[in-house]
């Protein structure tokens, strides 16, 4: 079978690239190994024993970043929706109340109004506000979408602006854990993407969670005549004389095309193409404990949407030495929005940095025991953050780096991929492009824009 | 197509590409980019839609000819 383009993976970037190509008459096939789309930002279901109801959990991002109001100009979210011809109202977004950066000495709250965070910093770090404002100017004028930029350490840049180390740690914490494939630090380019998407723009949630976005992308792809095959992984990327010619699927079928867009990850893609690669596999992996509670927490019991909790003045963003690192955690209350956006149950998700190799080495029973231990630790953190919350749990679950690996085929379950990003998407093989996480735009909006930009550049403009 | 029809074609495409924009207020002699929230991605879409709907090819060196509604009409009318 011949196609104008083949897309590996029906995650956010793959679906977006598929839609763009199909929109303008390209014959495109999106291949997905799993039975559900979404990739790193997906969902799964579990039955609540007591009531026999089916509960749905999001995996991946805790909230949609890059909040923008309807029709707001020049914003990534509005750009993305325009390019995919998805009406803003279809996402049914609800803006967050506030989120919290929770360190022992100080706390900073932020909302989707950047002035709020400025006021917080002015109040808690008055000696740093002028320096912070200068940093904000630098970030505001920085072109983070430059496809040819090189790695620059964010800590080095921050040091030039901010003298208070605690403030640096507090600003960095959410940005690192929501996107950095590097340990301890991140590329300044990615720092700017994250800073804008989280602090300038902020968090929201589509009603129905991530599935609302996924279902919308799938229906757009189908409307435009794109083909989507589930349970079809890619076994080999076929090349000839340094050029891509197609793929062989896990079903043994060969599909031919001289353009292949892969969201499998850079090291993973090069392995499928049997090509040597210097791209390393990321060190950052996570585990997450999830629980549903019968009582939906009130604003008094649990106010913030997301809490970035850390137990010392230094934020340790690194692969966990033990199974997981309880020195810090992200506590997300994904339903914590206005009443009409709340679900029937309360939900908490607690994320710890984790150690893939340790979990991988465990026998089944020891693995389950370790998951229980992580769950207990998560409950402690929730209690610590908010002592009044009622934990009448009806369903709990824990996923680990090995779970992520099993369903996303990202090596080591690295949700932020390889530290080696290829901004322009080009590999050493002609016609083979990397999109999604390892192209380097971050979050759901970033991944979708990655698929759109590279689909436009190599699929539409070059032909 | 008449100039008036071409103008309508362009306006239809703009309202599909940028659904939140009010196209009835456009000043046809002024730059589209100054009046509407259109970036290079949107211009690509206008060009792609012209090809898809009316089989008109606009090579990238001619993109500046699409700057205003008047210049669009002037450039596209002989091609349609």
Coordinates of C-alpha atoms in Angstrom, one line a residue:
Chain A
X1 CA 0.0 0.0 0.0
X2 CA 1.3 3.5 -0.9
X3 CA 0.8 6.6 1.1
X4 CA 1.9 10.3 0.8
X5 CA 2.8 10.1 4.4
X6 CA 2.9 7.6 7.3
X7 CA 2.7 8.7 10.9
X8 CA 4.0 6.5 13.7
X9 CA 1.9 6.9 16.9
X10 CA -1.6 8.4 17.5
X11 CA -0.5 10.6 20.3
X12 CA -1.1 14.3 20.3
X13 CA 1.6 15.1 17.7
X14 CA 0.9 12.2 15.4
X15 CA -2.8 12.9 15.2
X16 CA -2.1 16.6 14.6
X17 CA 0.3 15.9 11.8
X18 CA -2.1 13.4 10.3
X19 CA -4.9 15.9 10.4
X20 CA -2.8 18.7 8.7
X21 CA -1.7 16.3 5.9
X22 CA -5.2 14.9 5.4
X23 CA -6.7 18.4 5.3
X24 CA -4.9 19.1 2.1
X25 CA -5.5 16.0 0.3
X26 CA -2.5 13.9 1.3
X27 CA -3.1 10.2 1.7
X28 CA -2.0 9.6 5.2
X29 CA -2.0 6.6 7.6
X30 CA -1.5 6.9 11.3
X31 CA -0.3 3.8 13.0
X32 CA -0.9 3.2 16.7
X33 CA 0.4 0.2 18.6
X34 CA -2.0 0.6 21.6
X35 CA -5.8 0.2 21.5
X36 CA -6.3 3.7 22.7
X37 CA -4.9 7.0 21.2
X38 CA -3.2 9.7 23.1
X39 CA 0.3 8.3 23.7
X40 CA 1.9 9.9 26.7
X41 CA -1.3 11.9 27.4
X42 CA -4.0 9.2 27.4
X43 CA -6.5 7.6 29.7
X44 CA -7.6 4.3 31.0
X45 CA -10.6 2.9 32.8
X46 CA -11.2 0.9 36.0
X47 CA -14.4 -0.4 37.6
X48 CA -15.4 0.9 41.0
X49 CA -16.2 -2.3 42.9
X50 CA -18.8 -0.8 45.3
X51 CA -21.0 0.9 42.6
X52 CA -19.9 -1.1 39.5
X53 CA -19.4 2.3 37.8
X54 CA -16.6 2.8 35.3
X55 CA -14.1 5.4 36.3
X56 CA -11.8 7.0 33.8
X57 CA -8.3 8.3 34.7
X58 CA -6.1 10.6 32.7
X59 CA -2.5 9.7 32.4
X60 CA 0.2 12.2 31.5
X61 CA -0.2 15.9 32.0
X62 CA -2.3 16.9 35.1
X63 CA -3.8 19.9 33.3
X64 CA -3.8 21.5 30.0
X65 CA -1.2 24.3 29.9
X66 CA -1.2 27.4 27.6
X67 CA -4.6 28.6 28.7
X68 CA -6.1 31.3 26.5
X69 CA -9.5 32.8 26.3
X70 CA -11.6 32.4 23.2
X71 CA -10.2 34.3 20.2
X72 CA -7.2 35.6 22.2
X73 CA -4.6 36.7 19.7
X74 CA -1.2 35.1 19.0
X75 CA -1.5 32.4 21.7
X76 CA -0.3 28.8 21.1
X77 CA -3.7 27.4 22.1
X78 CA -5.6 29.5 19.6
X79 CA -3.0 28.9 16.9
X80 CA -3.3 25.2 17.4
X81 CA -7.1 25.2 17.3
X82 CA -7.1 27.4 14.1
X83 CA -4.7 25.1 12.3
X84 CA -6.8 22.0 13.1
X85 CA -10.1 23.9 12.5
X86 CA -11.4 22.9 16.0
X87 CA -13.8 25.5 17.5
X88 CA -12.6 26.8 20.9
X89 CA -15.9 25.9 22.6
X90 CA -15.5 22.2 21.6
X91 CA -12.8 21.8 24.3
X92 CA -15.1 23.1 27.0
X93 CA -12.2 24.5 29.0
X94 CA -12.4 25.5 32.6
X95 CA -9.7 27.7 33.9
X96 CA -7.9 26.8 37.2
X97 CA -8.6 28.5 40.5
X98 CA -4.9 28.6 41.6
X99 CA -1.9 26.3 42.0
X100 CA 0.7 26.3 44.7
X101 CA 4.5 26.0 44.9
X102 CA 4.8 24.6 48.4
X103 CA 8.3 24.8 50.0
X104 CA 8.9 24.7 53.8
X105 CA 9.9 28.3 54.2
X106 CA 7.8 29.9 51.6
X107 CA 4.8 29.4 49.4
X108 CA 3.9 30.9 46.1
X109 CA 0.5 30.8 44.5
X110 CA -0.2 31.4 40.8
X111 CA -3.3 31.7 38.7
X112 CA -3.9 32.2 35.0
X113 CA -3.4 35.9 35.6
X114 CA 0.4 36.5 35.6
X115 CA 0.0 39.7 37.7
X116 CA -1.1 37.5 40.5
X117 CA 2.3 35.7 40.6
X118 CA 4.1 39.0 40.3
X119 CA 2.3 40.2 43.4
X120 CA 3.1 37.0 45.2
X121 CA 6.8 37.4 44.4
X122 CA 6.7 41.1 45.4
X123 CA 5.2 40.1 48.8
X124 CA 7.4 37.0 49.5
X125 CA 10.6 38.1 47.8
X126 CA 10.4 41.9 47.8
X127 CA 14.1 42.3 47.3
X128 CA 13.9 40.3 44.0
X129 CA 10.9 41.8 42.3
X130 CA 12.9 44.2 40.1
X131 CA 15.2 41.4 39.0
X132 CA 12.2 39.1 38.4
X133 CA 10.6 41.8 36.2
X134 CA 13.8 42.0 34.2
X135 CA 13.8 38.2 33.7
X136 CA 10.2 38.4 32.6
X137 CA 11.1 40.9 29.9
X138 CA 13.9 38.6 28.7
X139 CA 11.4 35.7 28.6
X140 CA 8.7 37.7 26.9
X141 CA 11.0 38.7 24.0
X142 CA 12.8 35.4 23.6
X143 CA 12.0 33.4 20.5
X144 CA 11.6 29.9 21.9
X145 CA 10.2 28.5 18.6
X146 CA 13.5 28.9 16.8
X147 CA 14.1 25.5 15.2
X148 CA 17.9 25.9 15.3
X149 CA 18.7 26.8 18.8
X150 CA 21.4 25.1 20.9
X151 CA 21.3 24.0 24.6
X152 CA 21.7 26.8 27.1
X153 CA 21.5 26.0 30.9
X154 CA 18.5 27.6 32.5
X155 CA 20.2 27.7 35.9
X156 CA 23.0 29.8 34.4
X157 CA 20.6 32.3 32.9
X158 CA 18.6 32.5 36.1
X159 CA 21.7 33.1 38.1
X160 CA 22.4 36.2 36.1
X161 CA 19.0 37.6 37.1
X162 CA 18.0 36.3 40.5
X163 CA 20.3 36.3 43.5
X164 CA 17.9 34.5 45.9
X165 CA 18.5 30.8 45.5
X166 CA 15.2 29.8 47.0
X167 CA 13.2 31.8 44.5
X168 CA 15.2 30.2 41.6
X169 CA 14.3 26.7 43.0
X170 CA 10.6 27.7 43.5
X171 CA 10.3 29.0 39.9
X172 CA 12.1 26.1 38.5
X173 CA 10.2 23.3 40.3
X174 CA 7.0 23.2 38.3
X175 CA 8.8 23.8 35.0
X176 CA 11.3 21.0 35.6
X177 CA 8.8 18.4 36.6
X178 CA 6.3 19.3 33.9
X179 CA 8.7 19.0 31.1
X180 CA 12.5 18.5 31.6
X181 CA 14.1 15.5 30.1
X182 CA 17.4 16.7 31.7
X183 CA 18.2 16.1 35.4
X184 CA 18.7 19.1 37.7
X185 CA 18.4 21.7 34.9
X186 CA 16.7 22.3 31.6
X187 CA 17.4 23.9 28.3
X188 CA 16.6 27.6 28.5
X189 CA 14.6 27.3 25.3
X190 CA 12.4 24.8 27.0
X191 CA 12.4 26.8 30.1
X192 CA 10.9 29.7 28.2
X193 CA 8.3 27.4 26.5
X194 CA 7.3 26.1 30.0
X195 CA 7.4 29.5 31.7
X196 CA 5.1 31.0 29.1
X197 CA 2.8 28.0 29.0
X198 CA 2.4 27.7 32.8
X199 CA 3.0 31.2 34.4
X200 CA 2.0 33.5 31.6
X201 CA -0.9 31.4 30.3
X202 CA -1.7 28.9 32.9
X203 CA -3.8 25.7 33.5
X204 CA -7.2 24.6 32.5
X205 CA -9.0 21.4 32.0
X206 CA -11.3 20.3 29.2
X207 CA -14.5 18.9 30.6
X208 CA -14.2 15.1 30.4
X209 CA -10.4 15.3 30.8
X210 CA -7.8 14.5 28.1
X211 CA -10.2 12.2 26.3
X212 CA -12.2 15.2 25.1
X213 CA -9.1 16.3 23.2
X214 CA -8.2 12.9 21.9
X215 CA -11.7 12.2 20.7
X216 CA -11.8 15.5 18.9
X217 CA -8.5 14.9 17.2
X218 CA -9.6 11.5 16.0
X219 CA -12.9 12.8 14.6
X220 CA -11.1 15.6 12.8
X221 CA -8.6 13.1 11.3
X222 CA -11.5 10.9 10.1
X223 CA -13.5 13.9 8.7
X224 CA -10.5 14.8 6.6
X225 CA -10.2 11.3 5.3
X226 CA -7.1 10.2 7.2
X227 CA -6.6 6.6 8.1
X228 CA -6.0 5.5 11.7
X229 CA -5.1 2.0 12.6
X230 CA -5.0 0.8 16.2
X231 CA -3.0 -2.3 17.3
X232 CA -0.7 -1.6 14.5
X233 CA 2.8 -0.9 15.7
X234 CA 5.9 -0.4 13.5
X235 CA 8.4 -3.2 13.5
X236 CA 10.9 -1.6 11.1
X237 CA 11.3 1.7 9.3
X238 CA 12.3 0.7 5.8
X239 CA 15.1 2.7 4.2
X240 CA 17.0 2.5 0.9
X241 CA 20.2 4.5 0.2
X242 CA 19.7 6.8 3.1
X243 CA 16.1 7.5 2.3
X244 CA 13.0 6.3 4.0
X245 CA 10.7 4.2 1.8
X246 CA 8.1 3.0 4.3
X247 CA 7.5 0.8 7.3
X248 CA 6.8 -2.8 8.2
X249 CA 4.0 -3.1 10.8
X250 CA 3.8 -5.5 13.7
X251 CA 1.3 -7.4 11.6
X252 CA 4.0 -8.0 9.0
X253 CA 2.4 -5.7 6.4
X254 CA 4.6 -3.3 4.4
X255 CA 3.3 0.2 3.8
X256 CA 5.2 2.5 1.5
X257 CA 5.8 6.2 1.6
X258 CA 8.8 8.6 1.2
X259 CA 7.7 10.6 4.2
X260 CA 7.5 9.1 7.7
X261 CA 6.7 11.2 10.7
X262 CA 7.6 9.4 13.9
X263 CA 6.5 10.2 17.4
X264 CA 8.1 7.1 18.9
X265 CA 10.9 9.1 20.4
X266 CA 14.4 9.8 18.9
X267 CA 16.3 6.7 20.2
X268 CA 13.3 4.5 19.6
X269 CA 12.9 5.8 16.0
X270 CA 16.5 5.3 15.2
X271 CA 16.4 1.8 16.5
X272 CA 13.3 1.0 14.3
X273 CA 15.4 2.4 11.3
X274 CA 18.4 0.2 12.4
X275 CA 20.5 3.3 12.5
X276 CA 23.2 4.2 15.0
X277 CA 22.2 7.1 17.1
X278 CA 23.9 9.2 19.8
X279 CA 20.6 10.2 21.3
X280 CA 20.6 9.0 24.9
X281 CA 17.6 7.6 26.8
X282 CA 16.3 10.1 29.4
X283 CA 16.9 9.5 33.2
X284 CA 13.6 11.1 34.4
X285 CA 10.9 8.7 35.1
X286 CA 7.9 8.9 37.4
X287 CA 5.3 7.0 39.3
X288 CA 1.8 8.2 40.1
X289 CA -0.7 7.2 42.8
X290 CA -4.3 7.9 41.9
X291 CA -7.3 7.7 44.1
X292 CA -11.0 8.5 43.8
X293 CA -12.8 9.7 46.9
X294 CA -16.5 9.6 47.6
X295 CA -16.5 13.1 48.9
X296 CA -15.5 15.8 46.4
X297 CA -13.2 18.1 48.5
X298 CA -14.5 21.6 49.1
X299 CA -12.4 24.7 48.5
X300 CA -11.7 24.9 52.2
X301 CA -10.6 21.3 52.4
X302 CA -8.4 21.5 49.3
X303 CA -8.1 24.8 47.5
X304 CA -5.4 24.4 44.7
X305 CA -5.7 22.6 41.5
X306 CA -2.0 21.5 41.6
X307 CA 0.5 21.6 44.4
X308 CA 4.2 21.4 43.8
X309 CA 5.3 20.1 47.1
X310 CA 9.0 20.1 48.2
X311 CA 10.4 19.4 51.7
X312 CA 13.6 21.4 51.6
X313 CA 14.9 24.7 50.2
X314 CA 16.6 22.8 47.4
X315 CA 14.5 21.1 44.7
X316 CA 16.0 17.8 43.7
X317 CA 15.0 17.0 40.2
X318 CA 16.8 13.8 39.3
X319 CA 16.3 10.1 38.7
X320 CA 15.3 8.6 42.1
X321 CA 18.0 6.6 43.8
X322 CA 15.5 4.5 45.6
X323 CA 12.3 3.2 44.1
X324 CA 10.8 6.7 44.4
X325 CA 11.8 10.0 45.9
X326 CA 9.5 11.2 48.6
X327 CA 11.4 14.5 49.1
X328 CA 9.1 16.1 46.6
X329 CA 5.8 15.4 44.9
X330 CA 3.2 16.9 42.7
X331 CA -0.3 16.7 44.1
X332 CA -3.0 17.2 41.5
X333 CA -6.7 17.5 42.2
X334 CA -7.8 17.3 38.6
X335 CA -11.4 18.0 39.3
X336 CA -10.8 21.0 41.4
X337 CA -12.4 23.6 39.1
X338 CA -15.7 25.4 39.2
X339 CA -18.6 23.2 40.4
X340 CA -20.1 22.5 37.0
X341 CA -16.7 21.1 35.9
X342 CA -16.5 18.7 38.8
X343 CA -17.0 15.0 38.5
X344 CA -19.1 12.8 40.8
X345 CA -16.0 11.8 42.7
X346 CA -13.1 13.5 44.2
X347 CA -9.8 12.6 42.6
X348 CA -6.2 13.0 43.7
X349 CA -3.1 12.2 41.7
X350 CA 0.3 12.2 43.4
X351 CA 3.4 12.1 41.3
X352 CA 6.9 11.1 42.5
X353 CA 10.1 10.9 40.7
X354 CA 10.9 7.2 40.4
X355 CA 13.5 4.7 39.4
X356 CA 12.8 2.5 36.4
X357 CA 15.5 -0.1 36.9
X358 CA 14.4 -0.8 40.5
X359 CA 10.8 -1.4 39.5
X360 CA 11.8 -3.4 36.5
X361 CA 13.8 -5.8 38.7
X362 CA 10.9 -6.7 40.9
X363 CA 8.9 -10.0 40.9
X364 CA 5.2 -9.5 40.7
X365 CA 4.3 -9.7 44.4
X366 CA 7.2 -7.5 45.4
X367 CA 6.1 -5.0 42.7
X368 CA 2.6 -4.9 44.0
X369 CA 3.9 -4.4 47.5
X370 CA 6.1 -1.5 46.4
X371 CA 3.1 0.1 44.6
X372 CA 1.1 -0.1 47.9
X373 CA 4.0 1.5 49.7
X374 CA 4.0 4.3 47.2
X375 CA 0.3 4.7 47.6
X376 CA 0.6 5.1 51.4
X377 CA 3.4 7.7 50.9
X378 CA 1.1 9.6 48.6
X379 CA -1.7 9.6 51.2
X380 CA 0.8 11.1 53.7
X381 CA 1.7 13.9 51.2
X382 CA -2.0 14.7 50.6
X383 CA -2.6 14.9 54.4
X384 CA 0.5 17.0 54.8
X385 CA -0.6 19.4 52.1
X386 CA -4.2 19.5 53.3
X387 CA -5.0 18.0 56.7
X388 CA -8.8 18.5 56.4
X389 CA -9.4 16.5 53.3
X390 CA -11.7 13.5 53.6
X391 CA -10.0 10.4 52.2
X392 CA -13.0 8.1 51.8
X393 CA -11.3 6.2 48.9
X394 CA -13.4 4.1 46.6
X395 CA -10.7 3.3 44.0
X396 CA -7.0 3.5 44.0
X397 CA -4.3 2.7 41.5
X398 CA -0.6 3.3 41.0
X399 CA 1.3 3.4 37.8
X400 CA 5.1 3.1 37.6
X401 CA 7.8 3.7 35.0
X402 CA 7.4 0.1 33.8
X403 CA 3.6 0.7 33.3
X404 CA 4.4 3.8 31.2
X405 CA 6.9 1.8 29.2
X406 CA 4.4 -1.0 28.6
X407 CA 1.7 1.3 27.1
X408 CA 3.8 4.0 25.4
X409 CA 6.8 2.0 24.3
X410 CA 9.0 4.9 25.4
X411 CA 12.3 3.3 26.7
X412 CA 12.5 3.3 30.5
X413 CA 9.1 4.9 30.5
X414 CA 10.6 8.4 30.1
X415 CA 7.7 10.7 29.7
X416 CA 9.8 13.6 28.6
X417 CA 11.9 11.5 26.2
X418 CA 15.5 11.9 25.3
X419 CA 17.6 14.8 26.5
X420 CA 18.7 15.1 22.9
X421 CA 16.0 17.1 21.1
X422 CA 15.9 17.7 17.4
X423 CA 14.2 21.0 17.0
X424 CA 13.9 20.8 13.2
X425 CA 12.8 17.2 13.3
X426 CA 15.3 16.0 10.7
X427 CA 17.1 12.7 11.2
X428 CA 20.0 11.4 9.2
X429 CA 17.6 9.5 7.0
X430 CA 16.0 11.6 4.3
X431 CA 12.2 11.8 4.6
X432 CA 12.2 10.5 8.2
X433 CA 11.1 13.2 10.7
X434 CA 10.8 13.1 14.5
X435 CA 7.7 14.8 16.0
X436 CA 6.4 15.1 19.5
X437 CA 8.4 14.9 22.7
X438 CA 11.8 14.5 21.2
X439 CA 11.3 17.4 18.7
X440 CA 11.2 19.5 21.8
X441 CA 7.9 21.4 22.1
X442 CA 6.3 20.5 25.5
X443 CA 2.9 19.6 26.9
X444 CA -0.2 18.8 25.1
X445 CA -0.4 22.1 23.2
X446 CA 3.4 21.8 22.4
X447 CA 3.1 18.3 21.1
X448 CA 0.1 19.2 18.9
X449 CA 2.0 22.2 17.6
X450 CA 5.0 20.0 16.9
X451 CA 2.9 17.7 14.7
X452 CA 1.3 20.7 13.0
X453 CA 4.6 22.6 12.3
X454 CA 6.6 19.7 11.0
X455 CA 3.6 18.4 9.1
X456 CA 3.3 21.8 7.4
X457 CA 7.0 22.2 6.8
X458 CA 7.9 18.8 5.4
X459 CA 4.5 17.4 4.3
X460 CA 2.8 20.5 2.8
X461 CA 5.4 23.2 1.9
X462 CA 8.0 21.0 0.4
X463 CA 5.7 19.2 -1.9
Chain B
X1 CA -14.4 34.7 -12.1
X2 CA -15.1 38.4 -11.7
X3 CA -13.1 40.5 -9.3
X4 CA -16.1 40.6 -6.9
X5 CA -16.3 36.7 -6.9
X6 CA -12.6 36.4 -6.3
X7 CA -12.9 38.8 -3.4
X8 CA -15.7 36.6 -1.9
X9 CA -13.6 33.4 -2.4
X10 CA -10.7 35.0 -0.4
X11 CA -13.1 36.2 2.3
X12 CA -14.7 32.8 2.6
X13 CA -11.2 31.2 3.0
X14 CA -10.2 33.7 5.6
X15 CA -13.3 33.1 7.6
X16 CA -12.7 29.3 7.5
X17 CA -9.0 29.7 8.4
X18 CA -9.6 32.2 11.2
X19 CA -13.2 31.6 12.3
X20 CA -13.0 34.1 15.2
X21 CA -12.2 37.1 12.8
X22 CA -14.9 39.5 11.6
X23 CA -14.2 39.6 7.9
X24 CA -17.0 42.1 7.0
X25 CA -15.0 44.9 8.6
X26 CA -11.8 44.4 6.5
X27 CA -10.4 47.5 4.8
X28 CA -9.5 46.1 1.4
X29 CA -6.5 48.5 0.9
X30 CA -4.9 47.8 4.2
X31 CA -2.6 44.9 5.2
X32 CA -4.6 41.8 6.2
X33 CA -2.0 40.9 8.8
X34 CA -2.4 44.3 10.5
X35 CA -6.2 44.0 10.7
X36 CA -6.5 40.3 11.5
X37 CA -4.8 37.8 13.7
X38 CA -3.1 36.0 10.8
X39 CA 0.4 34.6 11.1
X40 CA 2.6 32.7 8.7
X41 CA 0.8 29.5 9.5
X42 CA -2.5 31.1 8.5
X43 CA -1.1 32.4 5.3
X44 CA 0.1 28.9 4.4
X45 CA -3.5 27.8 5.0
X46 CA -4.9 30.5 2.7
X47 CA -2.5 29.3 0.0
X48 CA -3.3 25.6 0.6
X49 CA -7.1 26.3 0.5
X50 CA -6.7 28.2 -2.8
X51 CA -5.0 25.2 -4.3
X52 CA -7.5 22.7 -2.8
X53 CA -10.7 24.6 -3.7
X54 CA -9.7 26.4 -6.9
X55 CA -6.5 24.7 -8.1
X56 CA -4.6 27.9 -8.0
X57 CA -0.9 27.6 -7.3
X58 CA 0.7 30.5 -5.4
X59 CA 4.5 30.0 -5.4
X60 CA 6.2 31.3 -2.2
X61 CA 7.9 34.2 -3.9
X62 CA 4.4 35.5 -4.7
X63 CA 3.1 35.5 -1.1
X64 CA 3.7 39.2 -0.7
X65 CA 1.0 39.7 -3.4
X66 CA -1.5 38.4 -0.9
X67 CA -0.8 41.3 1.5
X68 CA -4.1 43.1 1.2
X69 CA -7.5 42.1 0.0
X70 CA -7.1 44.4 -3.1
X71 CA -3.8 42.9 -4.0
X72 CA -5.2 39.4 -3.6
X73 CA -8.0 40.2 -6.1
X74 CA -5.6 41.8 -8.5
X75 CA -3.2 38.8 -8.3
X76 CA -5.7 36.0 -8.3
X77 CA -8.4 37.2 -10.8
X78 CA -6.3 36.3 -13.9
X79 CA -5.7 32.9 -12.4
X80 CA -9.3 31.9 -11.7

